């Protein structure tokens, strides 16, 4: 089981890193004028998701809540175990802070799309200032949550008491945990992780309904380029709105485990095995549904295909190209 989930994390994290790097490049260099300001929000998404994928590789969390108790045990099987327990604690804290920031950023994206339907677009500087304000609660979580983690010697006796059937001596990862989730820093972190997801979902779908209604009512008054840009971004945001459902699954798994309704290693691994799907798949919503980014991706695929063809046939690209021009 451990091997399966280890491979799962490696695959999705590396896949997500690749896509998010592509999206960052596309958003910086391939954004048309119509969405250039909004591209600032896209870059924020991509950087957050890239960091989350990298940190998932670094920590690979197995979350083991004590059923009916106020304690949590973490087993960290990522690369951090080769550095130090402190590195694992810090990595976990900053990995977890990426999750609510991504959720708040998604709400901000929908809110901004609705705002510019009725007002002039904001400047990039204003967007950056808003992002900083939105980021403050998540940053506070990242800076404080790790302070609630105790060392292996403190949490392990409790873990043996709660889960006597588990072979704790065979665990190769870093074992840490929280003895009391009602501690203010732990309570803030857990609440900030778990509580916003469902109200934010509700707000997102309200914004989406209002945006669609406005676009339908204003179709004849919009310039063709503006209407196309709105339609592309709305489609991307609509699909992206379903991506955080993976966080909803993780939250449900956590509450089921914490309540003691189900006690299973599969459930413990599943909490963050489902979370990694969000940053790994999220960039696809832009790379596939925003035309300039989709075209950029297709061009990359065409170049790769031609390069592979040249290498397999031994032909030189110069036979098919003139300087600065590729014959399609």
Tab-separated table of C-alpha atoms in Angstrom:
chain	number	residue	atom	x	y	z
A	1	UNK	CA	0.000	0.000	0.000
A	2	UNK	CA	2.802	2.391	0.909
A	3	UNK	CA	4.509	1.777	-2.447
A	4	UNK	CA	1.287	2.439	-4.382
A	5	UNK	CA	0.644	5.782	-2.699
A	6	UNK	CA	4.311	6.731	-3.006
A	7	UNK	CA	4.149	6.198	-6.780
A	8	UNK	CA	0.816	8.057	-6.863
A	9	UNK	CA	2.355	11.139	-5.244
A	10	UNK	CA	5.432	11.090	-7.459
A	11	UNK	CA	3.404	10.752	-10.661
A	12	UNK	CA	0.840	13.463	-9.982
A	13	UNK	CA	3.305	15.870	-8.387
A	14	UNK	CA	5.736	15.686	-11.330
A	15	UNK	CA	2.849	15.891	-13.794
A	16	UNK	CA	1.550	18.966	-11.982
A	17	UNK	CA	4.984	20.621	-11.877
A	18	UNK	CA	5.349	20.234	-15.651
A	19	UNK	CA	1.909	21.665	-16.435
A	20	UNK	CA	2.238	24.567	-14.019
A	21	UNK	CA	5.630	25.553	-15.422
A	22	UNK	CA	4.090	25.540	-18.908
A	23	UNK	CA	1.188	27.662	-17.676
A	24	UNK	CA	3.479	30.200	-15.996
A	25	UNK	CA	5.436	30.604	-19.237
A	26	UNK	CA	2.261	30.874	-21.324
A	27	UNK	CA	0.650	33.391	-18.966
A	28	UNK	CA	3.734	35.621	-18.957
A	29	UNK	CA	4.627	35.503	-22.658
A	30	UNK	CA	1.517	34.365	-24.556
A	31	UNK	CA	-1.345	36.297	-22.955
A	32	UNK	CA	-3.235	38.530	-25.423
A	33	UNK	CA	-4.080	42.105	-24.526
A	34	UNK	CA	-7.692	41.226	-23.644
A	35	UNK	CA	-6.655	39.018	-20.701
A	36	UNK	CA	-3.258	40.491	-19.816
A	37	UNK	CA	-4.443	41.872	-16.474
A	38	UNK	CA	-6.293	38.684	-15.618
A	39	UNK	CA	-3.111	36.763	-16.450
A	40	UNK	CA	-1.775	38.076	-13.118
A	41	UNK	CA	-4.395	35.916	-11.387
A	42	UNK	CA	-3.494	32.971	-13.613
A	43	UNK	CA	0.176	33.323	-12.657
A	44	UNK	CA	-0.855	33.406	-8.987
A	45	UNK	CA	-2.760	30.140	-9.509
A	46	UNK	CA	0.129	28.486	-11.306
A	47	UNK	CA	2.784	29.509	-8.770
A	48	UNK	CA	0.594	28.329	-5.872
A	49	UNK	CA	-0.081	24.994	-7.574
A	50	UNK	CA	3.575	24.555	-8.545
A	51	UNK	CA	4.651	25.124	-4.944
A	52	UNK	CA	2.004	22.692	-3.727
A	53	UNK	CA	3.210	19.975	-6.131
A	54	UNK	CA	6.850	20.490	-5.140
A	55	UNK	CA	6.010	20.368	-1.439
A	56	UNK	CA	3.900	17.245	-1.932
A	57	UNK	CA	6.989	15.516	-3.311
A	58	UNK	CA	8.937	16.838	-0.354
A	59	UNK	CA	6.594	15.566	2.393
A	60	UNK	CA	4.020	12.976	1.124
A	61	UNK	CA	1.649	13.086	4.087
A	62	UNK	CA	-0.194	10.214	5.686
A	63	UNK	CA	-2.711	11.782	8.072
A	64	UNK	CA	-3.818	9.641	11.040
A	65	UNK	CA	-6.401	11.379	13.265
A	66	UNK	CA	-7.087	9.808	16.663
A	67	UNK	CA	-10.747	8.666	16.532
A	68	UNK	CA	-12.895	10.707	18.882
A	69	UNK	CA	-9.823	12.462	20.279
A	70	UNK	CA	-8.197	15.874	19.794
A	71	UNK	CA	-4.918	14.569	18.394
A	72	UNK	CA	-3.442	13.937	14.946
A	73	UNK	CA	-0.443	11.875	13.883
A	74	UNK	CA	1.442	12.674	10.676
A	75	UNK	CA	3.728	10.199	8.921
A	76	UNK	CA	5.838	12.061	6.346
A	77	UNK	CA	7.323	9.784	3.690
A	78	UNK	CA	8.699	12.357	1.254
A	79	UNK	CA	12.205	13.583	0.563
A	80	UNK	CA	12.160	15.665	3.741
A	81	UNK	CA	12.830	12.538	5.811
A	82	UNK	CA	16.381	12.539	4.426
A	83	UNK	CA	16.963	16.073	5.716
A	84	UNK	CA	15.471	16.538	9.197
A	85	UNK	CA	12.201	16.378	11.160
A	86	UNK	CA	12.160	20.190	11.255
A	87	UNK	CA	12.289	20.313	7.451
A	88	UNK	CA	9.306	17.951	7.352
A	89	UNK	CA	7.340	20.095	9.812
A	90	UNK	CA	8.012	23.299	7.889
A	91	UNK	CA	7.275	21.602	4.572
A	92	UNK	CA	3.955	20.290	5.882
A	93	UNK	CA	2.942	23.674	7.247
A	94	UNK	CA	3.650	25.477	3.976
A	95	UNK	CA	2.120	22.703	1.877
A	96	UNK	CA	-1.108	23.008	3.846
A	97	UNK	CA	-1.140	26.794	3.521
A	98	UNK	CA	-1.237	26.474	-0.287
A	99	UNK	CA	-4.603	24.688	-0.199
A	100	UNK	CA	-6.809	27.469	1.232
A	101	UNK	CA	-4.920	30.105	-0.769
A	102	UNK	CA	-5.815	28.249	-3.977
A	103	UNK	CA	-9.462	28.111	-2.885
A	104	UNK	CA	-9.580	31.837	-1.997
A	105	UNK	CA	-7.822	32.659	-5.271
A	106	UNK	CA	-10.481	30.783	-7.207
A	107	UNK	CA	-13.199	32.811	-5.498
A	108	UNK	CA	-11.271	35.998	-6.299
A	109	UNK	CA	-11.065	34.959	-9.956
A	110	UNK	CA	-14.817	34.548	-10.245
A	111	UNK	CA	-15.397	37.761	-8.322
A	112	UNK	CA	-13.058	39.672	-10.628
A	113	UNK	CA	-14.717	38.316	-13.771
A	114	UNK	CA	-18.044	39.539	-12.425
A	115	UNK	CA	-16.562	42.898	-11.385
A	116	UNK	CA	-15.173	43.781	-14.813
A	117	UNK	CA	-18.517	43.086	-16.443
A	118	UNK	CA	-19.743	46.255	-14.721
A	119	UNK	CA	-16.511	48.228	-14.212
A	120	UNK	CA	-13.223	49.035	-15.905
A	121	UNK	CA	-10.472	46.445	-15.558
A	122	UNK	CA	-8.137	46.934	-12.617
A	123	UNK	CA	-4.436	47.564	-13.121
A	124	UNK	CA	-1.901	44.826	-12.505
A	125	UNK	CA	-0.626	46.723	-9.479
A	126	UNK	CA	-4.091	46.755	-7.926
A	127	UNK	CA	-4.544	43.038	-8.638
A	128	UNK	CA	-1.221	42.284	-6.943
A	129	UNK	CA	-2.237	44.312	-3.862
A	130	UNK	CA	-5.536	42.418	-3.632
A	131	UNK	CA	-3.701	39.096	-3.948
A	132	UNK	CA	-1.377	40.081	-1.100
A	133	UNK	CA	-4.360	40.892	1.124
A	134	UNK	CA	-6.065	37.601	0.209
A	135	UNK	CA	-2.814	35.739	0.918
A	136	UNK	CA	-2.385	37.069	4.479
A	137	UNK	CA	-4.653	34.493	6.248
A	138	UNK	CA	-2.922	31.611	4.440
A	139	UNK	CA	0.544	33.025	5.133
A	140	UNK	CA	-0.339	33.348	8.823
A	141	UNK	CA	-1.396	29.695	8.800
A	142	UNK	CA	1.864	28.636	7.157
A	143	UNK	CA	3.972	30.574	9.650
A	144	UNK	CA	2.184	29.277	12.761
A	145	UNK	CA	0.813	25.785	12.079
A	146	UNK	CA	4.185	24.026	12.255
A	147	UNK	CA	4.719	25.274	15.823
A	148	UNK	CA	2.008	22.871	17.019
A	149	UNK	CA	3.907	19.780	15.804
A	150	UNK	CA	5.579	17.678	18.486
A	151	UNK	CA	8.535	15.331	18.111
A	152	UNK	CA	8.356	11.588	17.486
A	153	UNK	CA	9.100	10.771	21.139
A	154	UNK	CA	6.027	12.696	22.282
A	155	UNK	CA	3.480	11.572	19.703
A	156	UNK	CA	4.566	7.928	19.274
A	157	UNK	CA	3.386	6.663	22.707
A	158	UNK	CA	-0.006	8.242	22.023
A	159	UNK	CA	-0.105	6.762	18.520
A	160	UNK	CA	0.642	3.281	19.904
A	161	UNK	CA	-2.197	3.744	22.385
A	162	UNK	CA	-4.675	4.884	19.722
A	163	UNK	CA	-3.614	2.364	17.064
A	164	UNK	CA	-2.151	-0.709	18.799
A	165	UNK	CA	-2.522	-2.848	15.659
A	166	UNK	CA	-0.260	-0.618	13.561
A	167	UNK	CA	3.392	-1.622	13.181
A	168	UNK	CA	4.930	1.717	14.125
A	169	UNK	CA	8.451	0.289	14.293
A	170	UNK	CA	8.293	-0.446	10.561
A	171	UNK	CA	7.540	3.181	9.648
A	172	UNK	CA	10.467	4.701	7.759
A	173	UNK	CA	9.031	8.202	7.485
A	174	UNK	CA	9.199	11.066	9.961
A	175	UNK	CA	6.524	10.688	12.640
A	176	UNK	CA	5.196	13.904	14.123
A	177	UNK	CA	1.795	15.177	15.174
A	178	UNK	CA	-0.442	17.499	17.133
A	179	UNK	CA	-1.401	16.512	20.669
A	180	UNK	CA	-4.279	18.971	20.956
A	181	UNK	CA	-6.051	20.344	17.880
A	182	UNK	CA	-7.871	22.860	20.103
A	183	UNK	CA	-4.589	24.756	20.520
A	184	UNK	CA	-5.138	28.134	18.846
A	185	UNK	CA	-2.593	27.677	16.038
A	186	UNK	CA	-3.787	24.154	15.255
A	187	UNK	CA	-7.447	25.149	15.469
A	188	UNK	CA	-6.884	28.130	13.178
A	189	UNK	CA	-5.013	26.018	10.630
A	190	UNK	CA	-7.572	23.202	10.570
A	191	UNK	CA	-10.542	25.579	10.430
A	192	UNK	CA	-8.915	27.617	7.661
A	193	UNK	CA	-8.291	24.408	5.727
A	194	UNK	CA	-11.680	22.767	6.180
A	195	UNK	CA	-14.386	25.376	6.711
A	196	UNK	CA	-14.091	27.756	3.713
A	197	UNK	CA	-14.396	25.120	0.985
A	198	UNK	CA	-18.186	24.701	1.051
A	199	UNK	CA	-19.165	28.408	1.468
A	200	UNK	CA	-16.629	29.316	-1.239
A	201	UNK	CA	-18.157	26.720	-3.552
A	202	UNK	CA	-21.565	28.256	-3.006
A	203	UNK	CA	-20.261	31.761	-3.738
A	204	UNK	CA	-18.449	30.552	-6.871
A	205	UNK	CA	-21.592	29.089	-8.385
A	206	UNK	CA	-23.557	32.239	-7.526
A	207	UNK	CA	-20.943	34.340	-9.357
A	208	UNK	CA	-20.977	31.904	-12.263
A	209	UNK	CA	-24.752	32.140	-12.635
A	210	UNK	CA	-24.647	35.951	-12.536
A	211	UNK	CA	-21.818	36.099	-15.087
A	212	UNK	CA	-23.633	33.796	-17.504
A	213	UNK	CA	-26.847	35.804	-17.148
A	214	UNK	CA	-25.003	39.065	-17.843
A	215	UNK	CA	-23.148	37.657	-20.851
A	216	UNK	CA	-26.373	36.383	-22.383
A	217	UNK	CA	-28.050	39.754	-21.856
A	218	UNK	CA	-25.093	41.763	-23.200
A	219	UNK	CA	-23.987	39.615	-26.125
A	220	UNK	CA	-25.010	42.121	-28.793
A	221	UNK	CA	-23.273	45.053	-27.086
A	222	UNK	CA	-19.836	43.449	-26.634
A	223	UNK	CA	-16.975	43.618	-29.086
A	224	UNK	CA	-16.237	40.266	-30.682
A	225	UNK	CA	-12.779	40.000	-29.086
A	226	UNK	CA	-14.115	40.909	-25.631
A	227	UNK	CA	-16.986	38.448	-25.878
A	228	UNK	CA	-14.659	35.646	-26.988
A	229	UNK	CA	-12.218	36.388	-24.157
A	230	UNK	CA	-15.017	36.331	-21.582
A	231	UNK	CA	-16.405	33.083	-22.979
A	232	UNK	CA	-12.989	31.398	-22.921
A	233	UNK	CA	-12.189	32.471	-19.377
A	234	UNK	CA	-15.657	31.578	-18.134
A	235	UNK	CA	-15.321	28.085	-19.574
A	236	UNK	CA	-11.926	27.710	-17.903
A	237	UNK	CA	-13.243	28.958	-14.574
A	238	UNK	CA	-16.301	26.706	-14.780
A	239	UNK	CA	-14.163	23.614	-15.193
A	240	UNK	CA	-11.711	24.877	-12.605
A	241	UNK	CA	-14.559	25.309	-10.130
A	242	UNK	CA	-14.922	21.541	-10.028
A	243	UNK	CA	-11.216	20.929	-9.363
A	244	UNK	CA	-11.375	21.883	-5.637
A	245	UNK	CA	-13.922	19.083	-5.213
A	246	UNK	CA	-10.838	16.986	-4.486
A	247	UNK	CA	-10.299	19.137	-1.393
A	248	UNK	CA	-13.909	18.459	-0.430
A	249	UNK	CA	-13.191	14.726	-0.666
A	250	UNK	CA	-10.102	15.174	1.531
A	251	UNK	CA	-12.076	17.160	4.119
A	252	UNK	CA	-14.751	14.446	4.247
A	253	UNK	CA	-12.093	11.726	4.645
A	254	UNK	CA	-10.520	13.694	7.489
A	255	UNK	CA	-13.795	14.178	9.372
A	256	UNK	CA	-14.748	10.507	8.910
A	257	UNK	CA	-11.370	9.443	10.322
A	258	UNK	CA	-11.429	11.974	13.167
A	259	UNK	CA	-14.929	10.881	14.194
A	260	UNK	CA	-13.879	7.231	14.330
A	261	UNK	CA	-16.662	6.150	11.964
A	262	UNK	CA	-14.035	4.454	9.780
A	263	UNK	CA	-10.467	3.593	10.763
A	264	UNK	CA	-8.404	2.479	7.793
A	265	UNK	CA	-4.897	3.116	6.417
A	266	UNK	CA	-6.476	3.574	2.974
A	267	UNK	CA	-8.539	6.484	4.299
A	268	UNK	CA	-5.470	7.959	5.999
A	269	UNK	CA	-3.455	7.906	2.778
A	270	UNK	CA	-6.436	9.103	0.730
A	271	UNK	CA	-6.742	12.483	2.455
A	272	UNK	CA	-3.718	14.004	0.741
A	273	UNK	CA	-3.634	11.598	-2.189
A	274	UNK	CA	-6.848	13.289	-3.317
A	275	UNK	CA	-5.562	16.795	-2.543
A	276	UNK	CA	-2.608	16.473	-4.942
A	277	UNK	CA	-5.028	16.078	-7.860
A	278	UNK	CA	-6.150	19.692	-7.460
A	279	UNK	CA	-2.827	21.457	-8.253
A	280	UNK	CA	-1.902	18.766	-10.788
A	281	UNK	CA	-5.070	19.118	-12.883
A	282	UNK	CA	-5.912	22.781	-12.332
A	283	UNK	CA	-3.549	24.183	-15.039
A	284	UNK	CA	-5.322	22.083	-17.674
A	285	UNK	CA	-8.360	24.332	-17.359
A	286	UNK	CA	-6.335	27.218	-18.801
A	287	UNK	CA	-4.043	25.283	-21.130
A	288	UNK	CA	-7.023	23.595	-22.783
A	289	UNK	CA	-9.768	26.209	-22.663
A	290	UNK	CA	-7.991	29.539	-23.212
A	291	UNK	CA	-7.257	29.731	-26.943
A	292	UNK	CA	-3.815	31.454	-26.898
A	293	UNK	CA	-2.544	28.969	-24.310
A	294	UNK	CA	-4.089	26.031	-26.163
A	295	UNK	CA	-2.406	27.185	-29.369
A	296	UNK	CA	0.909	27.531	-27.538
A	297	UNK	CA	0.546	23.960	-26.263
A	298	UNK	CA	-0.264	22.684	-29.757
A	299	UNK	CA	2.748	24.473	-31.206
A	300	UNK	CA	4.968	22.834	-28.587
A	301	UNK	CA	3.520	19.441	-29.517
A	302	UNK	CA	4.053	20.120	-33.235
A	303	UNK	CA	7.689	21.082	-32.666
A	304	UNK	CA	8.261	17.968	-30.525
A	305	UNK	CA	6.629	15.745	-33.151
A	306	UNK	CA	8.752	17.217	-35.951
A	307	UNK	CA	11.918	16.897	-33.892
A	308	UNK	CA	11.112	13.250	-33.189
A	309	UNK	CA	10.460	12.676	-36.909
A	310	UNK	CA	13.767	14.274	-37.893
A	311	UNK	CA	15.637	12.169	-35.346
A	312	UNK	CA	13.953	8.930	-36.438
A	313	UNK	CA	14.589	9.550	-40.166
A	314	UNK	CA	17.985	11.148	-39.741
A	315	UNK	CA	16.826	14.145	-41.764
A	316	UNK	CA	18.102	17.604	-41.052
A	317	UNK	CA	15.568	20.299	-40.119
A	318	UNK	CA	17.276	22.615	-42.599
A	319	UNK	CA	15.747	20.629	-45.468
A	320	UNK	CA	12.283	21.614	-44.306
A	321	UNK	CA	12.885	25.049	-42.847
A	322	UNK	CA	14.084	28.431	-43.896
A	323	UNK	CA	15.511	30.805	-41.295
A	324	UNK	CA	12.702	31.887	-38.999
A	325	UNK	CA	10.057	29.855	-40.883
A	326	UNK	CA	8.754	26.348	-40.340
A	327	UNK	CA	6.793	24.770	-43.168
A	328	UNK	CA	3.596	23.129	-41.874
